[in-house]
XYZ file of C-alpha atoms in Angstrom:
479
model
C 25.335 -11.152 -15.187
C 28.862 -9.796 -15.510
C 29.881 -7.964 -12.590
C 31.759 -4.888 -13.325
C 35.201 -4.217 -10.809
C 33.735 -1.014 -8.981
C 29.805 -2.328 -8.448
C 28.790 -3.229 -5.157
C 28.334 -7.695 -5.080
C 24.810 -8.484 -4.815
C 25.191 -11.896 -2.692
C 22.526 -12.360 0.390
C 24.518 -14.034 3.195
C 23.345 -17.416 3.975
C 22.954 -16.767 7.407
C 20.594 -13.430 7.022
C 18.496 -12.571 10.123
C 19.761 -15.482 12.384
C 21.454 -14.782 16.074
C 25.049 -13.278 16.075
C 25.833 -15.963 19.016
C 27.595 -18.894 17.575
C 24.946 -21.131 19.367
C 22.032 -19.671 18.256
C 22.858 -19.255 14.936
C 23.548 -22.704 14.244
C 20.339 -24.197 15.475
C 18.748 -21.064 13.693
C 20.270 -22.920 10.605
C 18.717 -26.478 11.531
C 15.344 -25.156 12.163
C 15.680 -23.150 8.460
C 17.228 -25.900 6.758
C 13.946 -27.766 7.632
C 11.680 -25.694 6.294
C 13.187 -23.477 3.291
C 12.366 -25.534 0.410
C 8.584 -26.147 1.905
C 5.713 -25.429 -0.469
C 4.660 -21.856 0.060
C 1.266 -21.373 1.409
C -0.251 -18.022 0.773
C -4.014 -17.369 1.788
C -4.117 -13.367 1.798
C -2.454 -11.937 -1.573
C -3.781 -9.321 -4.053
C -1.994 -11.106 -7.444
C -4.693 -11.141 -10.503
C -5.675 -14.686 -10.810
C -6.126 -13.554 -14.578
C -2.208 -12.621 -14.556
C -1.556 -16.697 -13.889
C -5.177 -18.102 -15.943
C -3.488 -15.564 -19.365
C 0.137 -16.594 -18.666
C 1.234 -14.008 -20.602
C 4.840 -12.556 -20.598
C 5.440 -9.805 -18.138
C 5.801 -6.477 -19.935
C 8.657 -4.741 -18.887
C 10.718 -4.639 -15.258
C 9.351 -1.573 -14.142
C 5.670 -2.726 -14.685
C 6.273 -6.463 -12.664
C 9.121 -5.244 -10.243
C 8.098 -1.227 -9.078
C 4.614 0.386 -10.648
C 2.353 -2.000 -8.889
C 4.003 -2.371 -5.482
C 2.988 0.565 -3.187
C 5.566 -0.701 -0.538
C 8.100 0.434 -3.149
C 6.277 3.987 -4.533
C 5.947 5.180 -1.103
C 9.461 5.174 0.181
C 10.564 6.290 -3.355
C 7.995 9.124 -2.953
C 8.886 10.092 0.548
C 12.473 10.414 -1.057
C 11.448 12.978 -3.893
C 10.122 10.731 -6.848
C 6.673 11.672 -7.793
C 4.891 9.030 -8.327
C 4.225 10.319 -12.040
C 7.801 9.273 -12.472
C 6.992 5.868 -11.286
C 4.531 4.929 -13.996
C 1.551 5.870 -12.095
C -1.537 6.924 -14.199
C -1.802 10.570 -13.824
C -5.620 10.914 -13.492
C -4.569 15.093 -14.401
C -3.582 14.057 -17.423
C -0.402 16.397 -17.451
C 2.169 13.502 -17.076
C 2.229 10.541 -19.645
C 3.550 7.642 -18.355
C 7.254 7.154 -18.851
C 9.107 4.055 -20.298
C 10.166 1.370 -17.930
C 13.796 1.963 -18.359
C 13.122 5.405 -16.862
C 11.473 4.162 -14.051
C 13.927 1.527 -13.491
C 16.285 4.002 -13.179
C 14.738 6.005 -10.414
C 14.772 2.940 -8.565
C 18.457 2.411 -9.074
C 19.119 5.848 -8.141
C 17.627 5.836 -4.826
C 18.366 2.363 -3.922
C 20.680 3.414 -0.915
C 17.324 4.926 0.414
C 15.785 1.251 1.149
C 18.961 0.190 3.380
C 17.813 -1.712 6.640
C 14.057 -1.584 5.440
C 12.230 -5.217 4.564
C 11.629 -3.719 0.713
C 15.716 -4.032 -0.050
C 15.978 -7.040 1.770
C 12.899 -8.132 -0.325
C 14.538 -6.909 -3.653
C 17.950 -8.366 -3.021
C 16.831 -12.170 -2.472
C 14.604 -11.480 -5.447
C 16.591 -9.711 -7.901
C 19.571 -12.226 -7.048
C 17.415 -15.719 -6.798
C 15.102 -14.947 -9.700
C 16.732 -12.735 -12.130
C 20.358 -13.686 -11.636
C 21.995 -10.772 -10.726
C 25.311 -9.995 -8.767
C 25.142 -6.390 -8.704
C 23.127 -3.651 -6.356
C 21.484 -1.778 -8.229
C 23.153 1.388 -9.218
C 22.844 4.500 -11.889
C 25.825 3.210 -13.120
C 24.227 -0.059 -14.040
C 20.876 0.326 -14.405
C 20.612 0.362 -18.254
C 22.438 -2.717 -17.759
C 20.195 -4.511 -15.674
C 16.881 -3.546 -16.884
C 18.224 -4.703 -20.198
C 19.314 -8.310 -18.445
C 15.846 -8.508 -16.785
C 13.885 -7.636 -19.563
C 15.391 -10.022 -21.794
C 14.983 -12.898 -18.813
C 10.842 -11.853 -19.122
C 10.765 -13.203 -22.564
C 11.661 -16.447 -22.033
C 9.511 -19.450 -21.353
C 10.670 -20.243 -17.525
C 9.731 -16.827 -16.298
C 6.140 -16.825 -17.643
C 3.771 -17.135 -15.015
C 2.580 -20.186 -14.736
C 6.184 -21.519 -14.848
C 7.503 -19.258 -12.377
C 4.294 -20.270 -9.954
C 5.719 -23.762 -10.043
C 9.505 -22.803 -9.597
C 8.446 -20.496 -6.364
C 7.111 -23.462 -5.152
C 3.323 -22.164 -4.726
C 1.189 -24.521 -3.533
C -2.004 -22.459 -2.580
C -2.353 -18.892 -3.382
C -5.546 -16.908 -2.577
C -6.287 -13.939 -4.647
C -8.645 -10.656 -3.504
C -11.686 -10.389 -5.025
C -14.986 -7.720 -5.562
C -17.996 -9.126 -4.210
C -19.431 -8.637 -8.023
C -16.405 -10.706 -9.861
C -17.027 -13.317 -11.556
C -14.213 -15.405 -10.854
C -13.905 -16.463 -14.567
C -10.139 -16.598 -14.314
C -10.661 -18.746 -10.976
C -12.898 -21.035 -12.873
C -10.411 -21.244 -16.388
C -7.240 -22.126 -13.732
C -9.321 -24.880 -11.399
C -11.307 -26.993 -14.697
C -7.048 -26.314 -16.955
C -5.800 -29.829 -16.397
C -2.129 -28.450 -17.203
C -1.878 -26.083 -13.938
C -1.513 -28.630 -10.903
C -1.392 -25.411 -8.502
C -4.449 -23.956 -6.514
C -5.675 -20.225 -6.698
C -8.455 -19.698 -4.741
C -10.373 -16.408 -4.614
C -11.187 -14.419 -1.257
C -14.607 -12.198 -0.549
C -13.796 -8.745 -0.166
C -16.908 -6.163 0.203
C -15.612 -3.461 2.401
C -17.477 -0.801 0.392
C -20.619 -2.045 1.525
C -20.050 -1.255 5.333
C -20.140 2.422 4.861
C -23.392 3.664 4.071
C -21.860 7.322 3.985
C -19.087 6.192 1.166
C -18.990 7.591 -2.173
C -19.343 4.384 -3.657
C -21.863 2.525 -1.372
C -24.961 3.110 -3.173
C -23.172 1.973 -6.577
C -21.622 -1.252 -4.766
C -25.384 -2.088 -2.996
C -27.029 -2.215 -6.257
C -23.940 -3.890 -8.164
C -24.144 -7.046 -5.945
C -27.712 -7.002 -6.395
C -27.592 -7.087 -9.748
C -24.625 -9.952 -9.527
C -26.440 -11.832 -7.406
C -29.880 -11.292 -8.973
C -31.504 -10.122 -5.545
C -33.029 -6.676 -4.479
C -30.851 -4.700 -2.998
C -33.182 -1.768 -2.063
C -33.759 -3.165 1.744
C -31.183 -4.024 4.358
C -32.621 -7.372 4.291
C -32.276 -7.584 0.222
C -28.571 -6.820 1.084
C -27.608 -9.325 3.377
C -29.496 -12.199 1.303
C -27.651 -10.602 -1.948
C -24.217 -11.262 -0.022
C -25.225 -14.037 1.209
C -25.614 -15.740 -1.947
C -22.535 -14.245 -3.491
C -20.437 -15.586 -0.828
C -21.858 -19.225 -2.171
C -20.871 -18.146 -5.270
C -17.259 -17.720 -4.391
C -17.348 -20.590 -2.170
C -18.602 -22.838 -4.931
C -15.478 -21.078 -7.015
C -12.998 -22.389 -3.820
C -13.167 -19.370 -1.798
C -12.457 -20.107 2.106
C -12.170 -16.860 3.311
C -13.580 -13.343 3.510
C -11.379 -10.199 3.939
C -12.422 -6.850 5.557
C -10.649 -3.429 6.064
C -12.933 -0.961 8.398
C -11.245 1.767 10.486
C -12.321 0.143 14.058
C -13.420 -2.909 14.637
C -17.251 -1.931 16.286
C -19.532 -4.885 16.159
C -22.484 -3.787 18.192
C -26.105 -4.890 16.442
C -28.679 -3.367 15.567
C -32.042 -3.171 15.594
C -33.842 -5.121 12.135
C -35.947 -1.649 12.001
C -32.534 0.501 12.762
C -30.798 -0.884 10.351
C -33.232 -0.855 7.665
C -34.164 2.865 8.449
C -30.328 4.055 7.895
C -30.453 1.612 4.730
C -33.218 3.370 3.202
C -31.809 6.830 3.838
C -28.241 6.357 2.376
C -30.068 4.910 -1.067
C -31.486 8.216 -1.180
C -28.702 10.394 -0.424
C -25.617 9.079 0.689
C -25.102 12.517 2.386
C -27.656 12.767 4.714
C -26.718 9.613 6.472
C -25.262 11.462 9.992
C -21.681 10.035 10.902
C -23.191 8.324 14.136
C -25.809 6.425 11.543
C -22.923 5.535 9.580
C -21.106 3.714 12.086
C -23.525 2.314 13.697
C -24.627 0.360 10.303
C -21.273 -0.460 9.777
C -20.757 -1.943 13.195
C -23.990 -3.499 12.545
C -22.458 -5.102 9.312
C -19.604 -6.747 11.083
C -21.383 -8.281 13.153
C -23.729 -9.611 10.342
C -20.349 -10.439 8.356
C -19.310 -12.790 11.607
C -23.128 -14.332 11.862
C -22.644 -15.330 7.669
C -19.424 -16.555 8.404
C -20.924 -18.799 11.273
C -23.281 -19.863 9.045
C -21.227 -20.831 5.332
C -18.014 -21.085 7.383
C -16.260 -18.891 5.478
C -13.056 -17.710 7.705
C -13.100 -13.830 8.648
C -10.073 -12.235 8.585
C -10.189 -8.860 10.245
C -7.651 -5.560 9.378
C -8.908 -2.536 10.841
C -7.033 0.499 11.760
C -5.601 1.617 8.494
C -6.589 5.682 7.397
C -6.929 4.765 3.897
C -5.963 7.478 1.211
C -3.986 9.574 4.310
C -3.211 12.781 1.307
C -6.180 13.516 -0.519
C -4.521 15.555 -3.636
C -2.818 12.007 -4.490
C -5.686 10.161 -4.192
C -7.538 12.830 -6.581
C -4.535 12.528 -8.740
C -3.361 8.886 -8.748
C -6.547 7.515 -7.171
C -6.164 4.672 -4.030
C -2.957 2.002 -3.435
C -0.345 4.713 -3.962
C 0.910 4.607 -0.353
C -0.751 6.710 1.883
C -2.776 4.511 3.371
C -1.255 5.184 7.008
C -1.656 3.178 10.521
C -4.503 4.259 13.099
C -4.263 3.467 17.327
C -5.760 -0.160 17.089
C -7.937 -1.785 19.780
C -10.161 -5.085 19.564
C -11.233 -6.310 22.746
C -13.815 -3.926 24.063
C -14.931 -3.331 20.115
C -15.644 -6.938 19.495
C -16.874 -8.151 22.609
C -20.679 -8.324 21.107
C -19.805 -10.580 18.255
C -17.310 -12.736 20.518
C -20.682 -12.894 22.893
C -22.498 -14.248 20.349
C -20.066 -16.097 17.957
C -16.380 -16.163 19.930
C -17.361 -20.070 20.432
C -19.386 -20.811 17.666
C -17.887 -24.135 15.986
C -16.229 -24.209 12.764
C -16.098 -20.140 13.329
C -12.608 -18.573 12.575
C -11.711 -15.026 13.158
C -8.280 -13.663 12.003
C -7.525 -10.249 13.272
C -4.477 -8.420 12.138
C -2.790 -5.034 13.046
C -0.738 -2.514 11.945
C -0.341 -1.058 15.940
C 1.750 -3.913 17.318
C 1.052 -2.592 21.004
C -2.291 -4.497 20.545
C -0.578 -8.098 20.320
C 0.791 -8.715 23.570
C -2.282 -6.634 25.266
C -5.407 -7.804 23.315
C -5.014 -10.272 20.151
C -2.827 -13.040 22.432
C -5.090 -12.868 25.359
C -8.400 -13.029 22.829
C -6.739 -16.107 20.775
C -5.663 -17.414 24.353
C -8.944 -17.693 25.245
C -11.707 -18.054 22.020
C -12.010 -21.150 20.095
C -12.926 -18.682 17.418
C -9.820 -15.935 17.582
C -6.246 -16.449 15.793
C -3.708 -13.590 15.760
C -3.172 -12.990 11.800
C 0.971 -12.174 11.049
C 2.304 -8.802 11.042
C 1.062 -7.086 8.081
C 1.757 -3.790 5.930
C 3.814 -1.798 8.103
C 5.156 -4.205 10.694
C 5.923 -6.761 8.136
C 9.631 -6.930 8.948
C 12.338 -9.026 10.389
C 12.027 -7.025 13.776
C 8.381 -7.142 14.071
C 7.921 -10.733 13.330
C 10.182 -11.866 16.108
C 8.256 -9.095 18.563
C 4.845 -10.837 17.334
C 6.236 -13.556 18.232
C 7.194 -12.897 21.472
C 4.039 -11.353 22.520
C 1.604 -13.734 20.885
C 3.280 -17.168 22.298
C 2.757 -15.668 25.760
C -0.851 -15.927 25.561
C -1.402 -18.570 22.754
C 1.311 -20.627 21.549
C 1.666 -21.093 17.906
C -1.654 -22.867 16.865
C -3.492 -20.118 17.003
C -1.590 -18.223 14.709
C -2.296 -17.608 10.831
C 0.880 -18.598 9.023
C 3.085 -15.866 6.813
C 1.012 -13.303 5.142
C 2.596 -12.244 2.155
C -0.143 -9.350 1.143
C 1.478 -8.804 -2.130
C 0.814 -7.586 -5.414
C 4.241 -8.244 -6.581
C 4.157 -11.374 -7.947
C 7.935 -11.981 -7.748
C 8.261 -11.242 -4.301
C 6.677 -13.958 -2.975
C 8.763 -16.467 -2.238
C 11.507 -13.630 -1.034
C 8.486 -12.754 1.343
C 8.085 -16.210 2.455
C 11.861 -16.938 2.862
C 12.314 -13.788 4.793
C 9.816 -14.984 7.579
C 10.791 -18.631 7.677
C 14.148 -17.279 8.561
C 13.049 -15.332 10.962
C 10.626 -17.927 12.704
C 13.836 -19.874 12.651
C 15.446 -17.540 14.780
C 12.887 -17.087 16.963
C 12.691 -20.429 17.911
C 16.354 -21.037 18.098
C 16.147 -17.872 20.958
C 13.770 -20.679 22.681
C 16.168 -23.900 22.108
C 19.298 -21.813 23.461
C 17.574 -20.839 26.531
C 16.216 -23.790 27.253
C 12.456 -23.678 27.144
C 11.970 -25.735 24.228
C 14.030 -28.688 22.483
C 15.661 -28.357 19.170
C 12.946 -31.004 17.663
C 10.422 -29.097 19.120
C 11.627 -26.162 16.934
C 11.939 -28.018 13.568
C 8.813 -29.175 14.105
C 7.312 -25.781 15.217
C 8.196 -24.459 12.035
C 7.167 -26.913 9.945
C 3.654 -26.286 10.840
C 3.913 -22.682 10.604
C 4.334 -23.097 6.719
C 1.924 -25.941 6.448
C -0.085 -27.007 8.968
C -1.112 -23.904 10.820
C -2.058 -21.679 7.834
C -4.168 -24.755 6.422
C -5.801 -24.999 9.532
C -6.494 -21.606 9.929
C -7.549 -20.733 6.582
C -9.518 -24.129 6.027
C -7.139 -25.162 3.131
């Protein structure tokens, strides 16, 4: 684009996130340089396989870069932009949608209020690498720009399928309902044309929660899927059981789960069948002790499946989901308020780690949005089971800052191996690879801090990162 004499350069300095020292900085450079152009490995996303398997042209900016991403409506919303504004379906009714340009503008207009967060520093290497520009956004230029980008979304290279091979994709999992049916999994792995691998990932949560407004609907759905009677707790667990195959025989290699604590005391076959029974009847009478005790019950079923197909577990409790209830009622769930909870795992999990924590072939990823936990409980748990790795910083801690701190308190207690590799979490397609690049710098400067003092070598560091992008998450994730 043309860059106007009074607009603010968009040009991400080359040396972003490494060490100030001179020293530092420069082996911060050879550790990046060795691992910035690596193939991007991505096994927890939310991107609609069907959005890659349709390869159809994106639809506007506002729709690709803001609508979808709730990183982006929240901090727009916490700075005065309803999220009707933001192209939000208004489940009221009272606000129609508004055109992208508007949108884009309200983005442009408060893009001062994303300074020093991981969003802008997101949006710059994206908006500069992908869609060319030279320019921070502004309300000056925002006509400008949407105009530049929209016109970019029309051509052949950004489709897509094209753009999945430019990012340099090599794996990317989706997030799937337990009743999908994986058809646009099953179009993109038997299409000769797409060399790239989208693989989906078994996501049930609803089922845990006997006392949820949509557990009885989800219990009978996946028996219907699965073709299995649902109306016993044993009928359940066979019903999942043979959906997981289903994903697995679809390329699936892991499961996902999001419960508010991570409880995994059994129960009783009769227990859990009594509770089962009761909450097919009426949801409501099922006491809040019952209901956690079934859904402790169910994660440590979920662990004793995962044993069993060797499906990998990852594990992200402690998230309130749906914090302000009018906006959920008005713009229903994944409009950021989900908010972070006090995390703990070792006490919680202790009876599936009796039972499973050195089962072979058994991997368990836990993640958290209360950092306090790594140093004090995830490090020492992956220091010590076969089964444990300490998943990246996720949602709210996924920022420069936070992944050097992870860093620092997980090597303590378990090194690097027993780490997951990047976690993008994204539903914004485009900000992938900015996602990616963002953490491989900051890996590099991590281990750089290491090299300068001493404690490791400078080929221990490029080689250190080059299995953080590969070999680790492959590993981890059974890729």
């Amino acid at each position: 684009m043309t860059q106007t004499s009074t607009a603010t350069p968009l040009a991400p300095h080359p040396d972003r996130l490494f060490a100030a020292d001179p020293g530092a900085r420069d082996v911060a450079r050879i550790v990046y340089e060795a691992v910035k152009d690596a193939p991007i490995i991505s096994p927890h996303g939310h991107v609609d396989a069907a959005l890659i398997a349709d390869d159809q042209p994106f639809a506007d900016p506002a729709s690709l870069l803001i609508t979808p991403d709730h990183y982006v409506l929240r901090l727009l919303h916490a700075n005065g932009v309803g999220l009707e504004a933001l192209g939000r379906a208004d489940l009221s009714g009272t606000h129609p949608a508004p055109p992208g340009r508007q949108i884009w503008r309200q983005l442009a207009e408060h893009w001062d209020d994303f300074l020093g967060t991981p969003v802008r520093y997101w949006f710059e290497t994206e908006l500069h690498d992908v869609f060319g520009l030279t320019e921070q956004p502004s309300a000056a230029n925002a006509d400008e720009q949407y105009d530049h980008i929209a016109e970019l979304l029309q051509q052949p290279q950004m489709r897509p399928r094209a753009l999945f091979d430019a990012f340099g994709i090599e794996v990317l999992a989706t997030t799937d309902s337990p009743t999908a049916d994986l058809a646009a999994h099953a179009r993109l792995a038997a299409d000769p044309t797409f060399t790239g691998r989208v693989v989906p990932t078994f996501r049930a949560d609803a089922v845990f929660d006997p006392s949820g407004p949509d557990w009885r609907h989800v219990v009978v759905s996946i028996g219907e899927a699965a073709g299995i009677d649902t109306g016993t707790h044993d009928g359940l667990l066979a019903a999942l059981r043979a959906r997981r195959q289903y994903f697995i025989e679809h390329g699936a290699t892991a499961t996902d789960t999001g419960v508010i604590d991570p409880g995994s005391t059994p129960l009783s076959a009769e227990s859990r069948q009594r509770i089962h029974a009761a909450a097919l009847c009426d949801p409501a009478s099922v006491s809040p002790a019952d209901a956690t005790a079934y859904r402790h019950d169910m994660l440590y079923r979920w662990a004793e499946m995962s044993v069993e197909d060797g499906l990998v577990m990852q594990l992200h409790p402690g998230v309130v989901r749906n914090h302000h209830t009018p906006t959920l009622d008005r713009f229903g769930p994944d409009t950021g308020h989900d908010l972070p909870a006090v995390g703990s795992f070792t006490q919680p999990l202790r009876p599936l780690l009796e039972s499973f924590g050195t089962a072979p072939g058994f991997h368990l990823v836990l993640f958290t949005v209360d950092e306090t936990v790594f140093s004090r409980e995830i490090g020492p748990l992956a220091g010590f089971y076969p089964a444990v790795y300490a998943g990246a910083p996720w949602w709210f801690i996924d920022t420069p800052a936070a992944i050097g701190r992870y860093r620092s308190a997980i090597t303590d207690s378990a090194s690097f191996t027993k780490t997951s590799g990047f976690i993008d979490d994204t539903r914004a397609y485009c900000s992938i690879p900015a996602r990616h690049d963002m953490a491989r710098r900051a890996d590099a400067a991590y281990l750089a801090s290491l090299v300068v003092t001493h404690q490791i070598s400078e080929e221990d560091a490029v080689r250190t990162a080059r299995r953080i992008v590969s070999d680790i998450p492959r590993a981890t994730f059974k890729l």
